[in-house]
JSON list of C-alpha atoms in Angstrom, two decimals:
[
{"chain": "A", "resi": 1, "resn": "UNK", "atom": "CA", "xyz": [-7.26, 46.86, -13.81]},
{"chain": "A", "resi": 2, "resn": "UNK", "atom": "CA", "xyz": [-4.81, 44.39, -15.57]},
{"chain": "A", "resi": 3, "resn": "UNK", "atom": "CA", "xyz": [-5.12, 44.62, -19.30]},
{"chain": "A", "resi": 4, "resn": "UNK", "atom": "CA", "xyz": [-5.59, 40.36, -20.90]},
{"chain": "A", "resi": 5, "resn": "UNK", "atom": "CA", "xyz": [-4.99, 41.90, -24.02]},
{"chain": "A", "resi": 6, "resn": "UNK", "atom": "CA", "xyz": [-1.39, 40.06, -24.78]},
{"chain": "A", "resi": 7, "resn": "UNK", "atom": "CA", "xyz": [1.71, 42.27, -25.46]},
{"chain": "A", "resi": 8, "resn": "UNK", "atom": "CA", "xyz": [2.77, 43.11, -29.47]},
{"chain": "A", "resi": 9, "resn": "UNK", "atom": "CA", "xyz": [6.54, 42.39, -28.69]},
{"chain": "A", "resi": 10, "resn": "UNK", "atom": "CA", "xyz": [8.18, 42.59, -31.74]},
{"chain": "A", "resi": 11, "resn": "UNK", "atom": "CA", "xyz": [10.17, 38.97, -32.77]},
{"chain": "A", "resi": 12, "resn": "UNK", "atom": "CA", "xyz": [13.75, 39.75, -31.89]},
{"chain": "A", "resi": 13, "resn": "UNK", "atom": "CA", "xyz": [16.14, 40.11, -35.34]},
{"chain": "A", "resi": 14, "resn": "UNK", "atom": "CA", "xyz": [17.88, 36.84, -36.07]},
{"chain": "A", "resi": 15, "resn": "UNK", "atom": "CA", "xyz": [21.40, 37.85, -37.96]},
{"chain": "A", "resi": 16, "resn": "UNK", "atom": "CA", "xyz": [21.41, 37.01, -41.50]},
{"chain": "A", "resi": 17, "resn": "UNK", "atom": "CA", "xyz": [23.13, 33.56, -42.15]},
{"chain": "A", "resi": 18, "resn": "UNK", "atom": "CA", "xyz": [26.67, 34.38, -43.66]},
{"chain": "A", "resi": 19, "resn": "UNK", "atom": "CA", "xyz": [27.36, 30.88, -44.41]},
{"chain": "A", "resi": 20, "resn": "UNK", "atom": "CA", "xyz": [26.87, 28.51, -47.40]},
{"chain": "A", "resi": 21, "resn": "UNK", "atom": "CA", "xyz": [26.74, 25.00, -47.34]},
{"chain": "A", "resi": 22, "resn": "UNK", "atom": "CA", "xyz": [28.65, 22.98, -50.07]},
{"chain": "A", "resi": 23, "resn": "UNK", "atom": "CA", "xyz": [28.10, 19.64, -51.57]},
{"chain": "A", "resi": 24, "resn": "UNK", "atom": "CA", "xyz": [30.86, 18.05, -49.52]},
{"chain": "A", "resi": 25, "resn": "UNK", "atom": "CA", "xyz": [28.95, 18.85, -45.87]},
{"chain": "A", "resi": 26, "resn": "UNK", "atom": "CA", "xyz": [31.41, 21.95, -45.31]},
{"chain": "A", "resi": 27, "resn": "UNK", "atom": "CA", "xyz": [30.07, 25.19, -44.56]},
{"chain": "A", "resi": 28, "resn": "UNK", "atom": "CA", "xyz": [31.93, 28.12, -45.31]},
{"chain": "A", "resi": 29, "resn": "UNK", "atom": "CA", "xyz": [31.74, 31.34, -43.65]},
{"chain": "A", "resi": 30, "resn": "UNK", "atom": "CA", "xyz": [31.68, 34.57, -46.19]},
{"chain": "A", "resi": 31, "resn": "UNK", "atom": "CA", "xyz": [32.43, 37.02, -42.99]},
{"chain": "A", "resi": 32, "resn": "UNK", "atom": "CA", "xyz": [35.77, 34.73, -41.74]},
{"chain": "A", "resi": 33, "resn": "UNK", "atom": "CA", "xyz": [36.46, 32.07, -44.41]},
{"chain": "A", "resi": 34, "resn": "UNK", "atom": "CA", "xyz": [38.56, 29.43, -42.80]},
{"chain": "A", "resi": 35, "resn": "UNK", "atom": "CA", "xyz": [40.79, 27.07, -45.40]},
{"chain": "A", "resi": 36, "resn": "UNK", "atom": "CA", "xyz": [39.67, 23.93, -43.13]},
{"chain": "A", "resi": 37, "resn": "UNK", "atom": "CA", "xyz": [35.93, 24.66, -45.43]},
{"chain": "A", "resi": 38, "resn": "UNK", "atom": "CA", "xyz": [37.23, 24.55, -48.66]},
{"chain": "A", "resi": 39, "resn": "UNK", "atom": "CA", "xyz": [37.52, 21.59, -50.46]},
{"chain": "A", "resi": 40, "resn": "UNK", "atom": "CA", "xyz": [38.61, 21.65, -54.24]},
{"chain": "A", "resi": 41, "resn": "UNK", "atom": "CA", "xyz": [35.96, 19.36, -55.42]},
{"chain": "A", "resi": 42, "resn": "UNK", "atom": "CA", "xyz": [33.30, 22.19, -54.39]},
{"chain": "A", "resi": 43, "resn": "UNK", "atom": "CA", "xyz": [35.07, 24.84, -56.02]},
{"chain": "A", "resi": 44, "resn": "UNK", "atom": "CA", "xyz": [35.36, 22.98, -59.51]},
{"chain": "A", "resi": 45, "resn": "UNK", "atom": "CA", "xyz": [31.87, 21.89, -58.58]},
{"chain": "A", "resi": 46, "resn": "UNK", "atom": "CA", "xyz": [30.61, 25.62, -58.68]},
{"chain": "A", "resi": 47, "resn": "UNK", "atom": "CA", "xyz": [33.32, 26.95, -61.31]},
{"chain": "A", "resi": 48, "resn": "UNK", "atom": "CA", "xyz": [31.87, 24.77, -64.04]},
{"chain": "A", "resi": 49, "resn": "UNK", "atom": "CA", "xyz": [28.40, 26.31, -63.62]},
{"chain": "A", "resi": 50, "resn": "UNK", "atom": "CA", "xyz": [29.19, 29.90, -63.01]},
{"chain": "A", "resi": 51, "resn": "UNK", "atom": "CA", "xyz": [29.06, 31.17, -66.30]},
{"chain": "A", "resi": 52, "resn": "UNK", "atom": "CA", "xyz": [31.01, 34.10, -68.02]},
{"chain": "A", "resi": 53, "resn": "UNK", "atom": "CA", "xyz": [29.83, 37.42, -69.81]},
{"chain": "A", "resi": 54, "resn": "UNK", "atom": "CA", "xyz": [26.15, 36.48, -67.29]},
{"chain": "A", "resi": 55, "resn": "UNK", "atom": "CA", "xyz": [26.12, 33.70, -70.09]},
{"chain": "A", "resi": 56, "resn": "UNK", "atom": "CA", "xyz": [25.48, 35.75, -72.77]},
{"chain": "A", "resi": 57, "resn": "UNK", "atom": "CA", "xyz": [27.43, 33.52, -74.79]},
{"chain": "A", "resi": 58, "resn": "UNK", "atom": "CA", "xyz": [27.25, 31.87, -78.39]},
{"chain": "A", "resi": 59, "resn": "UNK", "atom": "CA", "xyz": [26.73, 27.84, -78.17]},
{"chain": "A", "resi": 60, "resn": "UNK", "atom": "CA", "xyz": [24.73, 25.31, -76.60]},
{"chain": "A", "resi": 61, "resn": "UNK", "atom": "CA", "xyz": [26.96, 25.25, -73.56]},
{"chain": "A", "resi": 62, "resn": "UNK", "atom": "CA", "xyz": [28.11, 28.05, -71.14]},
{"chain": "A", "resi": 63, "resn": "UNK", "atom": "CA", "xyz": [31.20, 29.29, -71.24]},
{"chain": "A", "resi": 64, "resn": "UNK", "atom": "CA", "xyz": [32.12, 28.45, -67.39]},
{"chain": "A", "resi": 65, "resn": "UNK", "atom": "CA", "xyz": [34.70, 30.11, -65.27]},
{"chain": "A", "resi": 66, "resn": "UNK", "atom": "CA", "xyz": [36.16, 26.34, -64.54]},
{"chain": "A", "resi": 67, "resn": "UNK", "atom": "CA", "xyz": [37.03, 26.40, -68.86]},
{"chain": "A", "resi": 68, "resn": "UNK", "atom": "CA", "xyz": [38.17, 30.07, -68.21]},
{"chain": "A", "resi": 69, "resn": "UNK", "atom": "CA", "xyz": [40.84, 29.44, -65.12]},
{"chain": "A", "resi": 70, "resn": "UNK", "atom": "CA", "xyz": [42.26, 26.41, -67.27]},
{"chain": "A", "resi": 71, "resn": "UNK", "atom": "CA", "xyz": [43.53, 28.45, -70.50]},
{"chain": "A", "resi": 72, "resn": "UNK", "atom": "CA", "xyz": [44.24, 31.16, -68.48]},
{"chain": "A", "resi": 73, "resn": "UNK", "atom": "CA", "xyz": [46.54, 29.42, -66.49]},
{"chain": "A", "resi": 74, "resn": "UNK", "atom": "CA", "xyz": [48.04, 28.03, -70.33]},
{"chain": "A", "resi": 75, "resn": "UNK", "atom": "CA", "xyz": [48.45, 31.34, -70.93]},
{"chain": "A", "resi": 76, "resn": "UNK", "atom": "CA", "xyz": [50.75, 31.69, -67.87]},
{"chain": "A", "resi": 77, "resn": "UNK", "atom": "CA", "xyz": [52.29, 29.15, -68.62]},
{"chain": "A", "resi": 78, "resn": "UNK", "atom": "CA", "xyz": [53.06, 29.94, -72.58]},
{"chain": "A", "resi": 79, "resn": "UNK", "atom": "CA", "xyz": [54.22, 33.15, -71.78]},
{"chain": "A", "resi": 80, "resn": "UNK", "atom": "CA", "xyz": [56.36, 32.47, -68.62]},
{"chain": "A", "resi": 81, "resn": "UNK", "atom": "CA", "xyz": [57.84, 29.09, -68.84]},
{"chain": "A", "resi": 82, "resn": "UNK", "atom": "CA", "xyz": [59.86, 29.54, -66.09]},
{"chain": "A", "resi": 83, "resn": "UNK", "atom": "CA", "xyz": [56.70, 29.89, -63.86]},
{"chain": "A", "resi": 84, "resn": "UNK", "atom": "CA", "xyz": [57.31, 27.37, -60.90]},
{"chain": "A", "resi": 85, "resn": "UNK", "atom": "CA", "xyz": [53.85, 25.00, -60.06]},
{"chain": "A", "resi": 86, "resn": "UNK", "atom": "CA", "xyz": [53.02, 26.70, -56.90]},
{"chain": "A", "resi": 87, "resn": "UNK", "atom": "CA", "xyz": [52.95, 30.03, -59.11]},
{"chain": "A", "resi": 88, "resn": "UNK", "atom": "CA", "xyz": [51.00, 27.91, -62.00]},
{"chain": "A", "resi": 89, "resn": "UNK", "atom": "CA", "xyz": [48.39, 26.96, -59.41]},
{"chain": "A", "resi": 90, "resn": "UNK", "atom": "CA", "xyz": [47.73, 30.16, -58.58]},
{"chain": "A", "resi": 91, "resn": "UNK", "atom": "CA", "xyz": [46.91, 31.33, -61.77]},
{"chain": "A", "resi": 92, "resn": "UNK", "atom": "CA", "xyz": [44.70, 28.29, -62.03]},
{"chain": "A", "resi": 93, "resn": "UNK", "atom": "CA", "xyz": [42.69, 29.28, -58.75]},
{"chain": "A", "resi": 94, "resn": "UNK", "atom": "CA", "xyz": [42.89, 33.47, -59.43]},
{"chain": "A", "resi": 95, "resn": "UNK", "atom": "CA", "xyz": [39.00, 33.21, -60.12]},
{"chain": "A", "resi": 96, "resn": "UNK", "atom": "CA", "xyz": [38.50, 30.53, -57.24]},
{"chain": "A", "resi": 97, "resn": "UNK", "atom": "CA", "xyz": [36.41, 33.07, -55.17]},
{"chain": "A", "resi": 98, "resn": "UNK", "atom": "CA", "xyz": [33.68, 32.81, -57.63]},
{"chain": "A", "resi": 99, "resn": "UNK", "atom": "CA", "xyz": [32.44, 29.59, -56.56]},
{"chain": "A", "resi": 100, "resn": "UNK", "atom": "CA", "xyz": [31.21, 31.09, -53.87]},
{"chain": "A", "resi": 101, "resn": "UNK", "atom": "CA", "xyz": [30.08, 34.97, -54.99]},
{"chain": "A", "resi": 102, "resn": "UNK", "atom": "CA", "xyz": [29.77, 33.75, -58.89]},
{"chain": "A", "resi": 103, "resn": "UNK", "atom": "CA", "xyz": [31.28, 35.67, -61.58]},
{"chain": "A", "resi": 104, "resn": "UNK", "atom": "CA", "xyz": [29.97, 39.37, -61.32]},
{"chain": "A", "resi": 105, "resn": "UNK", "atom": "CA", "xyz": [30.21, 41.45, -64.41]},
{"chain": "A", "resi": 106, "resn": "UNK", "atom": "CA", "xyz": [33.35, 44.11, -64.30]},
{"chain": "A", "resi": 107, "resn": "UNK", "atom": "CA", "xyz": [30.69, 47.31, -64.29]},
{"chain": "A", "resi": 108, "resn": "UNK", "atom": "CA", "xyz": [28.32, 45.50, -61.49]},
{"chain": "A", "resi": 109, "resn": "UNK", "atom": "CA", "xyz": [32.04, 44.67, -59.23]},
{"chain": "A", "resi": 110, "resn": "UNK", "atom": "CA", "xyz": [32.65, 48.49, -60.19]},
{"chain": "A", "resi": 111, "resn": "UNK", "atom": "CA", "xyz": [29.27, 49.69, -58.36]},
{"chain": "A", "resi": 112, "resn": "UNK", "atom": "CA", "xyz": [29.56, 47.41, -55.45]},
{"chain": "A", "resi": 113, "resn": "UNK", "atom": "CA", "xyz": [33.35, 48.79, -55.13]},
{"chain": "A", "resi": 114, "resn": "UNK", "atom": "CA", "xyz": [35.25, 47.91, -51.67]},
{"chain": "A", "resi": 115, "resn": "UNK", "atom": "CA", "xyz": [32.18, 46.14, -50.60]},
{"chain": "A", "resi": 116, "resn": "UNK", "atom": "CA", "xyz": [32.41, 43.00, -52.83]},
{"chain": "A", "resi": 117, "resn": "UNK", "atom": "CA", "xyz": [36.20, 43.34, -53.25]},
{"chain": "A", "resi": 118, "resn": "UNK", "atom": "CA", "xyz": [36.73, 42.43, -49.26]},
{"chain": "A", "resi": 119, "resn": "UNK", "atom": "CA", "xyz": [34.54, 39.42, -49.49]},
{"chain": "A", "resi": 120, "resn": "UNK", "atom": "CA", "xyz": [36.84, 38.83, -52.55]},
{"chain": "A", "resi": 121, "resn": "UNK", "atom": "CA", "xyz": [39.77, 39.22, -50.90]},
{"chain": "A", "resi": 122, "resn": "UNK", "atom": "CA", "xyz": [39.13, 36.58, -48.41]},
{"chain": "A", "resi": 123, "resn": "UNK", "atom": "CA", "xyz": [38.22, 34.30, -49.86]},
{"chain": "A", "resi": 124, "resn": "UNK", "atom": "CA", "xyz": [41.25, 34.36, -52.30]},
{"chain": "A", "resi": 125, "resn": "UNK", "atom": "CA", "xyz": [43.23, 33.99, -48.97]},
{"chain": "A", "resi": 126, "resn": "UNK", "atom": "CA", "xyz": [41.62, 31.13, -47.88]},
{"chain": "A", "resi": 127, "resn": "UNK", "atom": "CA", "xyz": [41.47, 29.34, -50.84]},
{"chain": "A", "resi": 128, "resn": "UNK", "atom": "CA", "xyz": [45.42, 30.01, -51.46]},
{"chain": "A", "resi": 129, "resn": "UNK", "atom": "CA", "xyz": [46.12, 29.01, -47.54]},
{"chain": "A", "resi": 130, "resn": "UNK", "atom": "CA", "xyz": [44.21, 25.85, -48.20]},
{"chain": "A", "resi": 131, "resn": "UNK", "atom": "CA", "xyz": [46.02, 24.92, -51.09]},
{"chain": "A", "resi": 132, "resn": "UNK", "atom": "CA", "xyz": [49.80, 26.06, -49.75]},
{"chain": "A", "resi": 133, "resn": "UNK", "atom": "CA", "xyz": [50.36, 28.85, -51.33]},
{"chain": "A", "resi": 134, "resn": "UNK", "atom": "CA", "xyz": [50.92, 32.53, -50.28]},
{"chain": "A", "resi": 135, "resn": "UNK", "atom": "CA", "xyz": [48.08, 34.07, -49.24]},
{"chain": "A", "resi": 136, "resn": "UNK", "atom": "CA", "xyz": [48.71, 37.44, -50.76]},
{"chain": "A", "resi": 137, "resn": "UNK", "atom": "CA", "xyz": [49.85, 36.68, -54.54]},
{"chain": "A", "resi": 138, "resn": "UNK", "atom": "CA", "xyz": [53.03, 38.53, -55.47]},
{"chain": "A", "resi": 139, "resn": "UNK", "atom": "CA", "xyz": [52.69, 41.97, -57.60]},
{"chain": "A", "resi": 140, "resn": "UNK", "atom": "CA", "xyz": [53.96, 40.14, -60.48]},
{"chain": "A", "resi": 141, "resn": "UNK", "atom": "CA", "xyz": [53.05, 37.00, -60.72]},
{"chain": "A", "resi": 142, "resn": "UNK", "atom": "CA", "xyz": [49.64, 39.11, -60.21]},
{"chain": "A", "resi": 143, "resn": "UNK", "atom": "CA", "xyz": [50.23, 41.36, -63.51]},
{"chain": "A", "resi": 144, "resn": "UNK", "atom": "CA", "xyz": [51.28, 37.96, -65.33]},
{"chain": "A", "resi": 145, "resn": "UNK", "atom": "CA", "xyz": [47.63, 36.58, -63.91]},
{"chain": "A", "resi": 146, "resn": "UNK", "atom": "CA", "xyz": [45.90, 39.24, -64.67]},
{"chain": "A", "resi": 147, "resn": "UNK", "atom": "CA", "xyz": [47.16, 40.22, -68.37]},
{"chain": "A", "resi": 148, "resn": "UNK", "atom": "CA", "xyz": [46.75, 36.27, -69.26]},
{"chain": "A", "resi": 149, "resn": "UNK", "atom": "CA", "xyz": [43.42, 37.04, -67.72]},
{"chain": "A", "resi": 150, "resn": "UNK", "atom": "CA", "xyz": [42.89, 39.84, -70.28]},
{"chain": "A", "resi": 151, "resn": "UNK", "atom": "CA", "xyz": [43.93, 37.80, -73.18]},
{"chain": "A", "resi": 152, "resn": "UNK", "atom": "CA", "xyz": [41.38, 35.05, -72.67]},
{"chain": "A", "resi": 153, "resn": "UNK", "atom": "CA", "xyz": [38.88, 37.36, -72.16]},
{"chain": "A", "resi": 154, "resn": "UNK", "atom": "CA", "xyz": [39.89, 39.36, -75.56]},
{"chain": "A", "resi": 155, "resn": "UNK", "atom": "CA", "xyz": [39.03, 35.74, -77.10]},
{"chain": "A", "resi": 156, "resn": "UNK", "atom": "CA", "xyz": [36.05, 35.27, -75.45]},
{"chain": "A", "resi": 157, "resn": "UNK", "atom": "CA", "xyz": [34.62, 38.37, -76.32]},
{"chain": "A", "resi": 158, "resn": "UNK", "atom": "CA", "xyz": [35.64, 37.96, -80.17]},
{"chain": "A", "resi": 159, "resn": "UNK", "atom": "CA", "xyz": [35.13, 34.81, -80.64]},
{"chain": "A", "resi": 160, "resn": "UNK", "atom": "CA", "xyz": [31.58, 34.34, -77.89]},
{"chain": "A", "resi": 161, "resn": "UNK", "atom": "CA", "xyz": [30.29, 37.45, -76.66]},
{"chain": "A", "resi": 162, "resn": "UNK", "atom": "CA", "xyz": [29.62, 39.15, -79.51]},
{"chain": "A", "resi": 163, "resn": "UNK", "atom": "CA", "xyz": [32.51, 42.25, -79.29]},
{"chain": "A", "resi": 164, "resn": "UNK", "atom": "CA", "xyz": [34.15, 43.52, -82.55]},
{"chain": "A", "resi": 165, "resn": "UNK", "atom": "CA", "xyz": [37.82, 43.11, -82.42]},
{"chain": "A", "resi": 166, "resn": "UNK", "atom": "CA", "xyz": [38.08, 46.90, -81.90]},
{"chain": "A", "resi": 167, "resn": "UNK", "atom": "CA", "xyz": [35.79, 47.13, -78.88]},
{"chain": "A", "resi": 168, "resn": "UNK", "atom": "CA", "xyz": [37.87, 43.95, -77.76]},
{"chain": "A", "resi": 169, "resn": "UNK", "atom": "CA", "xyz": [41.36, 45.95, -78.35]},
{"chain": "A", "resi": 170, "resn": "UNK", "atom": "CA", "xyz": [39.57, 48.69, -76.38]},
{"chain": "A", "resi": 171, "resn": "UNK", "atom": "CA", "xyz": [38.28, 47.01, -73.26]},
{"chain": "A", "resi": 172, "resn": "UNK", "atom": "CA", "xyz": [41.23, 44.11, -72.63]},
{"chain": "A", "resi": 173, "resn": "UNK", "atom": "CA", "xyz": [44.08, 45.05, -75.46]},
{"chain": "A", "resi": 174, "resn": "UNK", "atom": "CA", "xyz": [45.11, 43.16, -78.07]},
{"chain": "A", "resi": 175, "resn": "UNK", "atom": "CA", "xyz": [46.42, 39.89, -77.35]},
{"chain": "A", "resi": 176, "resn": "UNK", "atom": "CA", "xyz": [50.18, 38.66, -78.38]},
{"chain": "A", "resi": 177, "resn": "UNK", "atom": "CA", "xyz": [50.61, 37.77, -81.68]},
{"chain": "A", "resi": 178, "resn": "UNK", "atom": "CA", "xyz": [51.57, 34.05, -80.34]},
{"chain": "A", "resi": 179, "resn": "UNK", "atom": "CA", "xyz": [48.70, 33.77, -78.87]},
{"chain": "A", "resi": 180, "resn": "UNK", "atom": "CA", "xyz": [45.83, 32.65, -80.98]},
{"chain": "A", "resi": 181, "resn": "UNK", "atom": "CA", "xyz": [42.75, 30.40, -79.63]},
{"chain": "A", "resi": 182, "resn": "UNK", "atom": "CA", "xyz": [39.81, 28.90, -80.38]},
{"chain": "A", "resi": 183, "resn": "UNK", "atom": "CA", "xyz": [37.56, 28.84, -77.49]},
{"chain": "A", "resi": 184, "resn": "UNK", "atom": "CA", "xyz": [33.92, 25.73, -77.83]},
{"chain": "A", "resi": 185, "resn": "UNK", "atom": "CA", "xyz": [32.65, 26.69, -74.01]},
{"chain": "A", "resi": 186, "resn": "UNK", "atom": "CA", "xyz": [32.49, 22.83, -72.89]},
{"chain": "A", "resi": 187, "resn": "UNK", "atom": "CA", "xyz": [29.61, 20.97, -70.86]},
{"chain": "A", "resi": 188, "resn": "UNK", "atom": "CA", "xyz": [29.63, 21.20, -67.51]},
{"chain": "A", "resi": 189, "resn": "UNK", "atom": "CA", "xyz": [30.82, 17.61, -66.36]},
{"chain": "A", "resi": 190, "resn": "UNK", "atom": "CA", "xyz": [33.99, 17.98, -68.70]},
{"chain": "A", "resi": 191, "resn": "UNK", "atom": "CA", "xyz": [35.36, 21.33, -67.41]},
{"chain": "A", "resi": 192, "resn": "UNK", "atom": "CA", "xyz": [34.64, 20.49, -63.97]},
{"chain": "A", "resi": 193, "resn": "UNK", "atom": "CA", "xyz": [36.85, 17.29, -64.63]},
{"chain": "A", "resi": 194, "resn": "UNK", "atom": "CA", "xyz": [39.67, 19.46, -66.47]},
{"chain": "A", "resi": 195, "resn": "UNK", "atom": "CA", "xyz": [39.74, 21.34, -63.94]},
{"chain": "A", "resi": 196, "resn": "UNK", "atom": "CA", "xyz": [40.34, 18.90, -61.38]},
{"chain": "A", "resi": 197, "resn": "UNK", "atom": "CA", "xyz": [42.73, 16.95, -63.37]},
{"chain": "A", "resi": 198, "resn": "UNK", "atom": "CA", "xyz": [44.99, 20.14, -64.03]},
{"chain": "A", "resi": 199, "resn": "UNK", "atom": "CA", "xyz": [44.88, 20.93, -60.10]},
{"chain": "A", "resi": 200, "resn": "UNK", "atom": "CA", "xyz": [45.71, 17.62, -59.27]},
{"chain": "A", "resi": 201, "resn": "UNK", "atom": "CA", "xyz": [48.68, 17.79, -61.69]},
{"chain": "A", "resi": 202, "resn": "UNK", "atom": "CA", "xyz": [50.21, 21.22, -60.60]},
{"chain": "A", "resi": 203, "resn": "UNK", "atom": "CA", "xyz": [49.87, 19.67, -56.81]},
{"chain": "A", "resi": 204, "resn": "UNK", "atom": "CA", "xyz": [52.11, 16.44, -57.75]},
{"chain": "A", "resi": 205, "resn": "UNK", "atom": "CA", "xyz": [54.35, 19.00, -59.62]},
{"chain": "A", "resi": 206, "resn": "UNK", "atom": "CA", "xyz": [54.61, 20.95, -56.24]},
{"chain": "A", "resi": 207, "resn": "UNK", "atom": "CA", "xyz": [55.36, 17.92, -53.99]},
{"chain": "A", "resi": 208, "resn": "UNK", "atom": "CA", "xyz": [57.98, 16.92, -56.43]},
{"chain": "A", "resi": 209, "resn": "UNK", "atom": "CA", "xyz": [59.53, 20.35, -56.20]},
{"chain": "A", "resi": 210, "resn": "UNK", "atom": "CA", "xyz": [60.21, 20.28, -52.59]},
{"chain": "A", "resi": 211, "resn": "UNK", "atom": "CA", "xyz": [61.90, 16.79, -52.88]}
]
């Protein structure tokens, strides 16, 4: 006797979607970012409303990774003037990635460990590839990045986040007596369009240098 009763076939597994769409139409891929998806306008987009320190920041405005990548590529610049524009851009894009992933606090990046740093990685890549410049940044042009990264954040945490300066000193080290800054975390349509104007700048400043 043939059973009517129909079959319990369990729906087959769709894979997750490893893509997000952007404001500009693109979609980029977070498994095999191609530079042909990124478009600068979506990352200042994001940048400007990704905030830093999860927000937990004094004023009426976040303090947005877009504000962020501008002084610290200042920084950069103050403390190497010999920096070329390719090598300024860079340190104007090192937090680039986070339009995408957002700006994950150092003890939460420190639990996901190699996980979240490969999705990281390539997107860096991309972004760099898109923009003509090397994909993998130097060793140290990255230590230059990265300490003008910890001097920005020494401010913020002073001056926003609510760190003593000895908890500061601790966590990022005390910033160079030259450098002294007064951080107002900005609204969003104004550090998106610093942003933008300061990448546009560095990429004229490129194009001139290979003349």
């Amino acid at each position: 006797m043939v059973s009517l009763t129909p079959s319990k076939r369990r729906p087959a597994k769709v894979a997750p979607r490893a893509w997000q769409r952007m404001l500009s139409g693109r979609r980029l891929d977070l498994v095999d970012p191609s530079p042909l998806d990124i478009e600068i306008e979506d990352i200042a987009h994001g940048l400007a409303r990704v905030a830093r320190w999860n927000g937990q920041t004094l004023g009426a405005n976040a303090f947005s990774v877009a504000e962020h990548s501008v002084i610290v590529e200042q920084i950069c610049s103050q403390r190497t003037p010999s920096l070329t524009p390719a090598e300024r851009l860079t340190a104007l894009l090192h937090d680039a990635p986070e339009y995408v992933i957002g700006d994950m606090i150092s003890p939460f990046k420190a639990i996901l460990g190699d996980s979240y740093k490969g999705v990281e990685t390539r997107l860096e890549q991309a972004v760099h590839l898109r923009f003509g410049l090397p994909a993998i940044t130097p060793a140290k042009l990255k230590k230059q990045i990265k300490r003008a990264d910890m001097i920005c954040a020494w401010f913020e945490a002073v001056q926003l986040a609510g760190f003593s300066k000895t908890e500061a000193n601790q966590f990022f080290g005390k910033p160079p007596p030259e450098i002294n800054l007064t951080l107002e975390p900005k609204p969003v349509g104004l550090a998106q369009s610093e942003f933008l104007a300061r990448h546009e700048a560095l990429l004229t400043d490129m194009a001139k240098a290979t003349l």
